[in-house]
GROMACS .gro file of C-alpha atoms in nm:
model
  428
    1MET     CA    1  -1.099  -2.712  -0.299
    2LYS     CA    2  -1.380  -2.464  -0.276
    3ILE     CA    3  -1.218  -2.133  -0.182
    4VAL     CA    4  -1.388  -1.806  -0.091
    5VAL     CA    5  -1.207  -1.471  -0.116
    6VAL     CA    6  -1.375  -1.188   0.074
    7ALA     CA    7  -1.317  -0.845  -0.088
    8LEU     CA    8  -1.218  -0.831  -0.455
    9GLY     CA    9  -0.995  -0.527  -0.443
   10LYS     CA   10  -0.645  -0.474  -0.576
   11ILE     CA   11  -0.511  -0.758  -0.362
   12GLY     CA   12  -0.815  -0.984  -0.323
   13LEU     CA   13  -0.901  -1.016  -0.691
   14PRO     CA   14  -0.551  -1.121  -0.801
   15LEU     CA   15  -0.550  -1.371  -0.513
   16ALA     CA   16  -0.880  -1.517  -0.631
   17VAL     CA   17  -0.743  -1.543  -0.985
   18GLN     CA   18  -0.425  -1.708  -0.858
   19PHE     CA   19  -0.622  -1.969  -0.664
   20ALA     CA   20  -0.849  -2.038  -0.960
   21GLY     CA   21  -0.545  -2.079  -1.184
   22LYS     CA   22  -0.424  -2.364  -0.963
   23GLY     CA   23  -0.734  -2.567  -1.040
   24HIS     CA   24  -0.961  -2.477  -0.750
   25GLN     CA   25  -1.321  -2.350  -0.748
   26VAL     CA   26  -1.318  -1.991  -0.626
   27VAL     CA   27  -1.602  -1.763  -0.525
   28GLY     CA   28  -1.529  -1.396  -0.463
   29VAL     CA   29  -1.748  -1.192  -0.230
   30ASP     CA   30  -1.765  -0.815  -0.254
   31VAL     CA   31  -2.018  -0.560  -0.127
   32ASN     CA   32  -1.978  -0.359  -0.447
   33GLY     CA   33  -2.221  -0.491  -0.706
   34ASP     CA   34  -2.036  -0.318  -0.989
   35VAL     CA   35  -1.715  -0.502  -0.900
   36VAL     CA   36  -1.908  -0.830  -0.894
   37ASP     CA   37  -2.053  -0.758  -1.238
   38PHE     CA   38  -1.710  -0.677  -1.380
   39VAL     CA   39  -1.561  -0.997  -1.244
   40ASN     CA   40  -1.844  -1.217  -1.366
   41ALA     CA   41  -1.798  -1.061  -1.711
   42GLY     CA   42  -1.430  -1.154  -1.699
   43ARG     CA   43  -1.321  -0.789  -1.701
   44GLU     CA   44  -1.084  -0.628  -1.453
   45PRO     CA   45  -1.260  -0.354  -1.251
   46PHE     CA   46  -0.939  -0.153  -1.210
   47PRO     CA   47  -0.642  -0.102  -1.443
   48GLY     CA   48  -0.273  -0.148  -1.389
   49GLU     CA   49  -0.228  -0.500  -1.250
   50ALA     CA   50   0.013  -0.702  -1.463
   51GLU     CA   51  -0.139  -1.021  -1.610
   52LEU     CA   52  -0.474  -0.969  -1.438
   53ASP     CA   53  -0.687  -0.899  -1.747
   54ARG     CA   54  -0.581  -1.218  -1.925
   55ARG     CA   55  -0.581  -1.445  -1.621
   56LEU     CA   56  -0.916  -1.316  -1.496
   57ALA     CA   57  -1.081  -1.370  -1.834
   58GLU     CA   58  -0.946  -1.725  -1.849
   59ALA     CA   59  -1.057  -1.813  -1.494
   60VAL     CA   60  -1.411  -1.688  -1.552
   61ALA     CA   61  -1.438  -1.847  -1.896
   62ASN     CA   62  -1.343  -2.192  -1.769
   63GLY     CA   63  -1.581  -2.169  -1.474
   64ALA     CA   64  -1.315  -2.163  -1.202
   65LEU     CA   65  -1.405  -1.817  -1.070
   66ARG     CA   66  -1.726  -1.632  -1.008
   67ALA     CA   67  -1.830  -1.344  -0.783
   68THR     CA   68  -2.128  -1.257  -0.568
   69THR     CA   69  -2.244  -1.007  -0.307
   70SER     CA   70  -2.398  -1.287  -0.099
   71TYR     CA   71  -2.212  -1.451   0.189
   72ALA     CA   72  -2.498  -1.697   0.218
   73GLU     CA   73  -2.433  -1.812  -0.136
   74ALA     CA   74  -2.054  -1.823  -0.113
   75VAL     CA   75  -1.945  -1.934   0.235
   76PRO     CA   76  -2.131  -2.257   0.331
   77GLY     CA   77  -1.926  -2.564   0.249
   78ALA     CA   78  -1.606  -2.374   0.178
   79ASP     CA   79  -1.277  -2.549   0.244
   80ALA     CA   80  -1.102  -2.217   0.295
   81VAL     CA   81  -1.201  -1.851   0.329
   82VAL     CA   82  -0.940  -1.580   0.273
   83VAL     CA   83  -1.032  -1.234   0.405
   84VAL     CA   84  -0.868  -0.928   0.245
   85VAL     CA   85  -1.107  -0.652   0.359
   86PRO     CA   86  -0.927  -0.318   0.417
   87LEU     CA   87  -0.850  -0.186   0.763
   88PHE     CA   88  -0.832   0.190   0.787
   89VAL     CA   89  -0.695   0.430   1.047
   90ASP     CA   90  -0.860   0.754   1.152
   91ALA     CA   91  -0.699   1.098   1.170
   92GLU     CA   92  -0.547   1.011   1.510
   93GLY     CA   93  -0.396   0.691   1.378
   94LEU     CA   94  -0.643   0.461   1.552
   95PRO     CA   95  -0.763   0.153   1.361
   96ASP     CA   96  -1.117   0.161   1.227
   97PHE     CA   97  -1.242  -0.199   1.223
   98GLY     CA   98  -1.583  -0.111   1.077
   99TRP     CA   99  -1.554  -0.286   0.741
  100LEU     CA  100  -1.369  -0.585   0.883
  101ASP     CA  101  -1.615  -0.628   1.169
  102SER     CA  102  -1.905  -0.627   0.924
  103ALA     CA  103  -1.736  -0.879   0.696
  104THR     CA  104  -1.641  -1.103   0.988
  105ARG     CA  105  -1.995  -1.110   1.125
  106SER     CA  106  -2.137  -1.190   0.782
  107LEU     CA  107  -1.877  -1.464   0.740
  108GLY     CA  108  -1.950  -1.607   1.084
  109GLU     CA  109  -2.324  -1.622   1.022
  110HIS     CA  110  -2.267  -1.860   0.731
  111LEU     CA  111  -1.954  -2.046   0.844
  112THR     CA  112  -1.980  -2.425   0.836
  113PRO     CA  113  -1.764  -2.691   1.005
  114GLY     CA  114  -1.434  -2.789   0.847
  115THR     CA  115  -1.343  -2.446   0.709
  116LEU     CA  116  -1.003  -2.280   0.733
  117VAL     CA  117  -1.033  -1.901   0.777
  118SER     CA  118  -0.726  -1.694   0.692
  119TYR     CA  119  -0.703  -1.318   0.742
  120GLU     CA  120  -0.454  -1.151   0.509
  121THR     CA  121  -0.538  -0.790   0.598
  122THR     CA  122  -0.259  -0.627   0.800
  123LEU     CA  123  -0.369  -0.610   1.165
  124PRO     CA  124  -0.251  -0.488   1.505
  125VAL     CA  125  -0.084  -0.766   1.702
  126GLY     CA  126  -0.339  -0.983   1.881
  127THR     CA  127  -0.638  -0.901   1.661
  128THR     CA  128  -0.678  -1.250   1.515
  129ARG     CA  129  -0.695  -1.415   1.859
  130THR     CA  130  -0.877  -1.152   2.062
  131ARG     CA  131  -1.117  -1.004   1.805
  132TRP     CA  132  -1.183  -1.240   1.514
  133LYS     CA  133  -1.187  -1.569   1.709
  134PRO     CA  134  -1.461  -1.468   1.957
  135MET     CA  135  -1.659  -1.284   1.688
  136LEU     CA  136  -1.657  -1.583   1.452
  137GLU     CA  137  -1.744  -1.823   1.734
  138GLN     CA  138  -2.030  -1.605   1.853
  139CYS     CA  139  -2.180  -1.555   1.508
  140SER     CA  140  -2.138  -1.916   1.394
  141GLY     CA  141  -2.196  -2.113   1.712
  142LEU     CA  142  -1.884  -2.310   1.618
  143VAL     CA  143  -1.565  -2.360   1.819
  144GLU     CA  144  -1.230  -2.251   1.676
  145GLY     CA  145  -0.972  -2.528   1.682
  146LYS     CA  146  -1.245  -2.791   1.680
  147ASP     CA  147  -1.509  -2.699   1.422
  148PHE     CA  148  -1.303  -2.454   1.217
  149HIS     CA  149  -0.948  -2.319   1.216
  150LEU     CA  150  -0.835  -1.958   1.217
  151VAL     CA  151  -0.496  -1.826   1.102
  152PHE     CA  152  -0.327  -1.502   1.008
  153SER     CA  153  -0.123  -1.485   0.688
  154PRO     CA  154  -0.027  -1.131   0.582
  155GLU     CA  155  -0.032  -1.022   0.220
  156ARG     CA  156   0.316  -0.908   0.119
  157VAL     CA  157   0.261  -0.781  -0.234
  158LEU     CA  158   0.257  -0.450  -0.415
  159THR     CA  159  -0.023  -0.350  -0.651
  160GLY     CA  160   0.086  -0.369  -1.011
  161ARG     CA  161   0.304  -0.675  -0.952
  162VAL     CA  162   0.093  -0.901  -0.729
  163PHE     CA  163   0.146  -1.225  -0.921
  164ALA     CA  164   0.524  -1.180  -0.932
  165ASP     CA  165   0.539  -1.094  -0.561
  166LEU     CA  166   0.331  -1.399  -0.468
  167ARG     CA  167   0.607  -1.612  -0.620
  168ARG     CA  168   0.896  -1.403  -0.491
  169TYR     CA  169   0.834  -1.382  -0.116
  170PRO     CA  170   0.779  -1.652   0.148
  171LYS     CA  171   0.418  -1.690   0.258
  172LEU     CA  172   0.403  -1.626   0.631
  173ILE     CA  173   0.142  -1.803   0.843
  174GLY     CA  174   0.056  -1.808   1.211
  175GLY     CA  175  -0.220  -2.018   1.360
  176LEU     CA  176  -0.410  -2.029   1.687
  177SER     CA  177  -0.330  -2.401   1.707
  178GLU     CA  178  -0.079  -2.642   1.557
  179ALA     CA  179  -0.358  -2.816   1.366
  180GLY     CA  180  -0.469  -2.485   1.215
  181ALA     CA  181  -0.116  -2.398   1.114
  182ARG     CA  182  -0.070  -2.735   0.944
  183LEU     CA  183  -0.394  -2.688   0.754
  184ALA     CA  184  -0.289  -2.338   0.647
  185GLN     CA  185   0.047  -2.466   0.527
  186GLN     CA  186  -0.121  -2.733   0.318
  187PHE     CA  187  -0.365  -2.477   0.178
  188TYR     CA  188  -0.109  -2.219   0.070
  189GLU     CA  189   0.122  -2.483  -0.074
  190ALA     CA  190  -0.172  -2.593  -0.290
  191VAL     CA  191  -0.254  -2.247  -0.423
  192LEU     CA  192   0.083  -2.072  -0.459
  193ASP     CA  193   0.405  -2.125  -0.654
  194PHE     CA  194   0.741  -2.002  -0.530
  195ASP     CA  195   1.054  -1.883  -0.707
  196GLU     CA  196   1.389  -2.030  -0.612
  197ARG     CA  197   1.549  -1.810  -0.346
  198PRO     CA  198   1.895  -1.942  -0.258
  199ASP     CA  199   1.952  -1.622  -0.060
  200LEU     CA  200   1.698  -1.732   0.204
  201SER     CA  201   1.821  -1.948   0.490
  202ARG     CA  202   1.491  -2.137   0.511
  203GLY     CA  203   1.425  -2.148   0.138
  204ASN     CA  204   1.123  -1.998  -0.031
  205GLY     CA  205   0.777  -2.134   0.048
  206VAL     CA  206   0.530  -2.131   0.337
  207TRP     CA  207   0.687  -2.024   0.667
  208ASP     CA  208   0.505  -2.111   0.990
  209LEU     CA  209   0.597  -1.845   1.248
  210GLY     CA  210   0.444  -2.038   1.537
  211SER     CA  211   0.160  -1.804   1.632
  212ALA     CA  212  -0.084  -1.558   1.481
  213GLU     CA  213   0.079  -1.283   1.687
  214ALA     CA  214   0.422  -1.349   1.536
  215ALA     CA  215   0.279  -1.337   1.184
  216GLU     CA  216   0.090  -1.015   1.264
  217MET     CA  217   0.404  -0.854   1.402
  218ALA     CA  218   0.621  -0.969   1.110
  219LYS     CA  219   0.406  -0.772   0.864
  220LEU     CA  220   0.403  -0.463   1.083
  221ALA     CA  221   0.778  -0.491   1.140
  222GLU     CA  222   0.877  -0.519   0.774
  223THR     CA  223   0.669  -0.216   0.678
  224THR     CA  224   0.750  -0.007   0.985
  225TYR     CA  225   1.119  -0.067   0.912
  226ARG     CA  226   1.074   0.104   0.577
  227ASP     CA  227   0.901   0.403   0.733
  228VAL     CA  228   1.174   0.438   0.997
  229ASN     CA  229   1.446   0.401   0.733
  230ILE     CA  230   1.286   0.665   0.510
  231GLY     CA  231   1.241   0.891   0.814
  232LEU     CA  232   1.612   0.865   0.885
  233ALA     CA  233   1.694   0.934   0.519
  234ASN     CA  234   1.469   1.241   0.529
  235GLN     CA  235   1.642   1.374   0.839
  236PHE     CA  236   1.980   1.317   0.674
  237ALA     CA  237   1.846   1.502   0.368
  238ARG     CA  238   1.731   1.803   0.566
  239PHE     CA  239   2.067   1.831   0.742
  240ALA     CA  240   2.260   1.783   0.418
  241GLY     CA  241   2.054   2.041   0.234
  242ALA     CA  242   2.110   2.296   0.509
  243HIS     CA  243   2.489   2.245   0.492
  244GLY     CA  244   2.549   2.232   0.117
  245ILE     CA  245   2.595   1.854   0.105
  246ASP     CA  246   2.438   1.630  -0.159
  247VAL     CA  247   2.265   1.356   0.040
  248LYS     CA  248   2.230   1.137  -0.268
  249GLN     CA  249   2.608   1.098  -0.285
  250VAL     CA  250   2.621   1.039   0.090
  251ILE     CA  251   2.363   0.760   0.073
  252GLU     CA  252   2.528   0.600  -0.231
  253ALA     CA  253   2.863   0.603  -0.052
  254SER     CA  254   2.716   0.467   0.271
  255ASN     CA  255   2.534   0.186   0.093
  256SER     CA  256   2.854   0.072  -0.075
  257GLN     CA  257   2.929  -0.095   0.257
  258PRO     CA  258   2.716  -0.413   0.291
  259TYR     CA  259   2.572  -0.329   0.632
  260SER     CA  260   2.416   0.000   0.526
  261HIS     CA  261   2.079   0.002   0.348
  262ILE     CA  262   1.964   0.364   0.368
  263HIS     CA  263   1.651   0.434   0.165
  264GLN     CA  264   1.590   0.746  -0.045
  265PRO     CA  265   1.442   1.070   0.093
  266GLY     CA  266   1.147   1.241  -0.070
  267ILE     CA  267   0.860   1.482  -0.043
  268ALA     CA  268   0.612   1.230   0.099
  269VAL     CA  269   0.548   0.871   0.205
  270GLY     CA  270   0.211   0.754   0.075
  271GLY     CA  271   0.007   0.448  -0.003
  272HIS     CA  272  -0.203   0.201   0.192
  273CYS     CA  273   0.095   0.047   0.373
  274ILE     CA  274   0.396   0.250   0.480
  275PRO     CA  275   0.211   0.549   0.634
  276VAL     CA  276  -0.052   0.327   0.796
  277TYR     CA  277   0.110   0.018   0.944
  278PRO     CA  278   0.347   0.206   1.179
  279ARG     CA  279   0.033   0.356   1.332
  280LEU     CA  280  -0.109   0.008   1.381
  281TYR     CA  281   0.217  -0.090   1.551
  282LEU     CA  282   0.200   0.220   1.772
  283TRP     CA  283  -0.154   0.121   1.871
  284ASN     CA  284   0.000  -0.185   2.038
  285ASP     CA  285   0.325  -0.021   2.146
  286PRO     CA  286   0.266   0.350   2.217
  287ASP     CA  287   0.610   0.381   2.380
  288ALA     CA  288   0.790   0.303   2.051
  289THR     CA  289   0.962   0.643   2.031
  290VAL     CA  290   1.168   0.556   1.723
  291VAL     CA  291   0.858   0.459   1.525
  292ARG     CA  292   0.668   0.770   1.633
  293ALA     CA  293   0.957   1.003   1.552
  294ALA     CA  294   0.998   0.854   1.203
  295ARG     CA  295   0.629   0.889   1.129
  296GLU     CA  296   0.640   1.253   1.239
  297ALA     CA  297   0.953   1.317   1.032
  298ASN     CA  298   0.794   1.174   0.718
  299ALA     CA  299   0.466   1.356   0.773
  300ALA     CA  300   0.659   1.685   0.788
  301MET     CA  301   0.823   1.649   0.446
  302PRO     CA  302   0.553   1.817   0.231
  303ALA     CA  303   0.590   2.130   0.445
  304HIS     CA  304   0.968   2.107   0.409
  305ALA     CA  305   0.933   2.095   0.030
  306VAL     CA  306   0.721   2.409   0.042
  307ASP     CA  307   0.986   2.570   0.264
  308LEU     CA  308   1.240   2.504  -0.011
  309LEU     CA  309   1.009   2.664  -0.264
  310GLN     CA  310   0.953   2.971  -0.050
  311GLU     CA  311   1.327   3.010   0.016
  312SER     CA  312   1.390   3.032  -0.358
  313PHE     CA  313   1.075   3.206  -0.473
  314GLY     CA  314   0.992   3.438  -0.187
  315ASP     CA  315   0.643   3.529  -0.067
  316LEU     CA  316   0.399   3.275  -0.209
  317ARG     CA  317   0.088   3.489  -0.173
  318GLY     CA  318  -0.079   3.498  -0.512
  319ALA     CA  319   0.185   3.276  -0.674
  320ARG     CA  320   0.061   3.031  -0.935
  321VAL     CA  321   0.199   2.695  -0.818
  322LEU     CA  322   0.153   2.372  -1.007
  323VAL     CA  323   0.184   2.043  -0.818
  324LEU     CA  324   0.276   1.756  -1.049
  325GLY     CA  325   0.147   1.419  -0.936
  326ALA     CA  326  -0.169   1.328  -0.748
  327SER     CA  327  -0.075   0.960  -0.714
  328TYR     CA  328   0.116   0.854  -0.406
  329ARG     CA  329   0.388   0.701  -0.628
  330GLY     CA  330   0.475   0.697  -0.994
  331GLY     CA  331   0.292   0.467  -1.230
  332VAL     CA  332   0.014   0.384  -0.984
  333LYS     CA  333  -0.332   0.536  -1.008
  334GLU     CA  334  -0.392   0.556  -0.634
  335THR     CA  335  -0.407   0.852  -0.398
  336ALA     CA  336  -0.420   0.675  -0.060
  337PHE     CA  337  -0.229   0.899   0.183
  338SER     CA  338  -0.073   1.072  -0.115
  339GLY     CA  339   0.155   1.365  -0.039
  340VAL     CA  340  -0.043   1.575  -0.284
  341PHE     CA  341  -0.303   1.663  -0.023
  342ALA     CA  342  -0.061   1.789   0.243
  343THR     CA  343   0.146   1.969  -0.022
  344VAL     CA  344  -0.157   2.150  -0.164
  345GLU     CA  345  -0.286   2.246   0.180
  346GLU     CA  346   0.056   2.378   0.284
  347LEU     CA  347   0.081   2.588  -0.032
  348LYS     CA  348  -0.269   2.724   0.015
  349SER     CA  349  -0.195   2.811   0.377
  350ARG     CA  350   0.083   3.036   0.248
  351GLY     CA  351  -0.147   3.209   0.000
  352ALA     CA  352  -0.054   3.031  -0.322
  353ASP     CA  353  -0.298   2.967  -0.605
  354VAL     CA  354  -0.255   2.590  -0.648
  355THR     CA  355  -0.341   2.360  -0.937
  356VAL     CA  356  -0.261   1.991  -0.985
  357SER     CA  357  -0.178   1.779  -1.288
  358ASP     CA  358  -0.128   1.404  -1.319
  359PRO     CA  359  -0.101   1.195  -1.640
  360MET     CA  360  -0.315   0.923  -1.484
  361TYR     CA  361  -0.603   1.150  -1.378
  362GLY     CA  362  -0.841   1.359  -1.586
  363PRO     CA  363  -0.976   1.698  -1.474
  364GLU     CA  364  -1.302   1.556  -1.342
  365GLU     CA  365  -1.117   1.292  -1.142
  366LEU     CA  366  -0.896   1.557  -0.985
  367GLN     CA  367  -1.198   1.769  -0.900
  368ALA     CA  368  -1.356   1.465  -0.732
  369LEU     CA  369  -1.046   1.454  -0.512
  370HIS     CA  370  -1.102   1.824  -0.425
  371LEU     CA  371  -0.797   1.924  -0.628
  372SER     CA  372  -0.802   2.206  -0.883
  373PRO     CA  373  -0.694   2.068  -1.223
  374HIS     CA  374  -0.429   2.252  -1.419
  375GLU     CA  375  -0.499   2.349  -1.777
  376GLN     CA  376  -0.211   2.246  -2.001
  377GLY     CA  377  -0.019   2.544  -2.135
  378GLU     CA  378  -0.136   2.782  -1.863
  379PRO     CA  379   0.154   2.985  -1.723
  380VAL     CA  380   0.283   2.905  -1.375
  381ASP     CA  381   0.525   3.077  -1.138
  382ALA     CA  382   0.651   2.765  -0.964
  383VAL     CA  383   0.625   2.386  -0.977
  384VAL     CA  384   0.647   2.115  -0.710
  385ILE     CA  385   0.693   1.754  -0.825
  386GLN     CA  386   0.515   1.522  -0.583
  387ALA     CA  387   0.503   1.186  -0.768
  388ASP     CA  388   0.776   1.023  -0.974
  389HIS     CA  389   0.575   0.945  -1.286
  390ALA     CA  390   0.802   0.837  -1.572
  391ALA     CA  391   0.658   1.111  -1.794
  392TYR     CA  392   0.818   1.374  -1.572
  393ARG     CA  393   1.171   1.255  -1.657
  394ASP     CA  394   1.158   1.439  -1.988
  395LEU     CA  395   1.013   1.765  -1.857
  396SER     CA  396   1.183   2.088  -1.952
  397ALA     CA  397   1.126   2.456  -1.894
  398ASP     CA  398   0.945   2.473  -2.230
  399ASP     CA  399   0.671   2.246  -2.086
  400LEU     CA  400   0.609   2.486  -1.796
  401PRO     CA  401   0.573   2.837  -1.938
  402GLY     CA  402   0.665   3.108  -1.690
  403VAL     CA  403   0.819   2.879  -1.428
  404LYS     CA  404   1.082   3.048  -1.211
  405VAL     CA  405   1.138   2.782  -0.943
  406LEU     CA  406   1.099   2.405  -0.958
  407VAL     CA  407   1.116   2.191  -0.644
  408ASP     CA  408   1.166   1.830  -0.750
  409GLY     CA  409   1.052   1.625  -0.451
  410ARG     CA  410   1.153   1.297  -0.620
  411ARG     CA  411   1.478   1.389  -0.801
  412ILE     CA  412   1.333   1.275  -1.131
  413THR     CA  413   1.406   1.575  -1.355
  414ASP     CA  414   1.727   1.688  -1.522
  415PRO     CA  415   1.838   2.033  -1.401
  416ALA     CA  416   2.010   2.095  -1.737
  417ARG     CA  417   1.667   2.103  -1.902
  418PHE     CA  418   1.567   2.404  -1.691
  419PRO     CA  419   1.804   2.688  -1.785
  420GLY     CA  420   1.723   3.005  -1.599
  421VAL     CA  421   1.500   2.817  -1.353
  422ARG     CA  422   1.595   2.771  -0.988
  423HIS     CA  423   1.597   2.391  -0.957
  424ARG     CA  424   1.575   2.256  -0.601
  425VAL     CA  425   1.579   1.901  -0.470
  426ILE     CA  426   1.540   1.756  -0.122
  427GLY     CA  427   1.880   1.695   0.034
  428ALA     CA  428   2.114   1.918  -0.163
   0.00000   0.00000   0.00000
């Protein structure tokens, strides 16, 4: 098959490499010329994705994968087009379709009969049918279900382990017609491999959910569940901490019973998925009070962590506070919706002098994020751990000269390594 992948980001590029590795001819389209140049040189444009450097180099070297900025060059004659362009939300939580609209119009202008179009970007329920179908038909002059087929098939992977997750989880699809769904099933069975999963009632593989709307909702539901679960864990943690109870022991005890699956509390919920997709669900279902309450509970956690610091330290005006971790989670060089920003702003609002350090970011990179980089060895009065980088597990008081209070928002440090330092965690 000739396959086109639109947007060669941290999900799209591994997908393109996966498809090429199954013996198909793949063309990646990206608006960023630098990304295109990297790909055509067989070099990964971003670090940290397991297996990507080797598999990308092989796919380019054997002629199975190339990249371009031109839809006109890539799209005509394609058997399948997979769209992985990001969807963002604004400050009010409303979806911003700007990038996806632009990509869809460009795709439609060059779409030819016989093509399967699959959107993998997480979307509000109904978007595939009510937004992409008419837009593609208008721009192409073709009729969906007759001249081309349109489906939704959500990506379900985490950056850093995309290839493993592609094998591990069922591939969900939902078409606008039975014929489109059959075509999508044949396509994904030809480009993916699946691990044995005896724990699944349907077995691992391609799962047809019967409609695009069901597939859209499945992705929102699985991610919103995590946000709601974490929100509940955070509320348990705040109550436990206020009453001298260790919530970690409570959660461990609760989860020893097979019907309890409480997640872990923490200073922040970040990333492209968990903070965003509940907002997309709320866009469809504004009366979902449980979802809204969980999102509000999680968004309030950076301020709660600063409350813990102030309780132990006192007035923060003029205090030198170091925030450890700019990334939204440990081991990932990504700051999308990272708790670092809310934590820094909350500290500043209380008069603290705030600096930030992260083993994955240099000083100039932190400055580009409007964060003040910390100079190693400079004395600090207090520390807040925001990301659970593995390097922080071995921290001790000797690494943080002058520190009087440490608030570990991820429970990653050993209190015994901080003699004489007030060591606080969320939920104890």
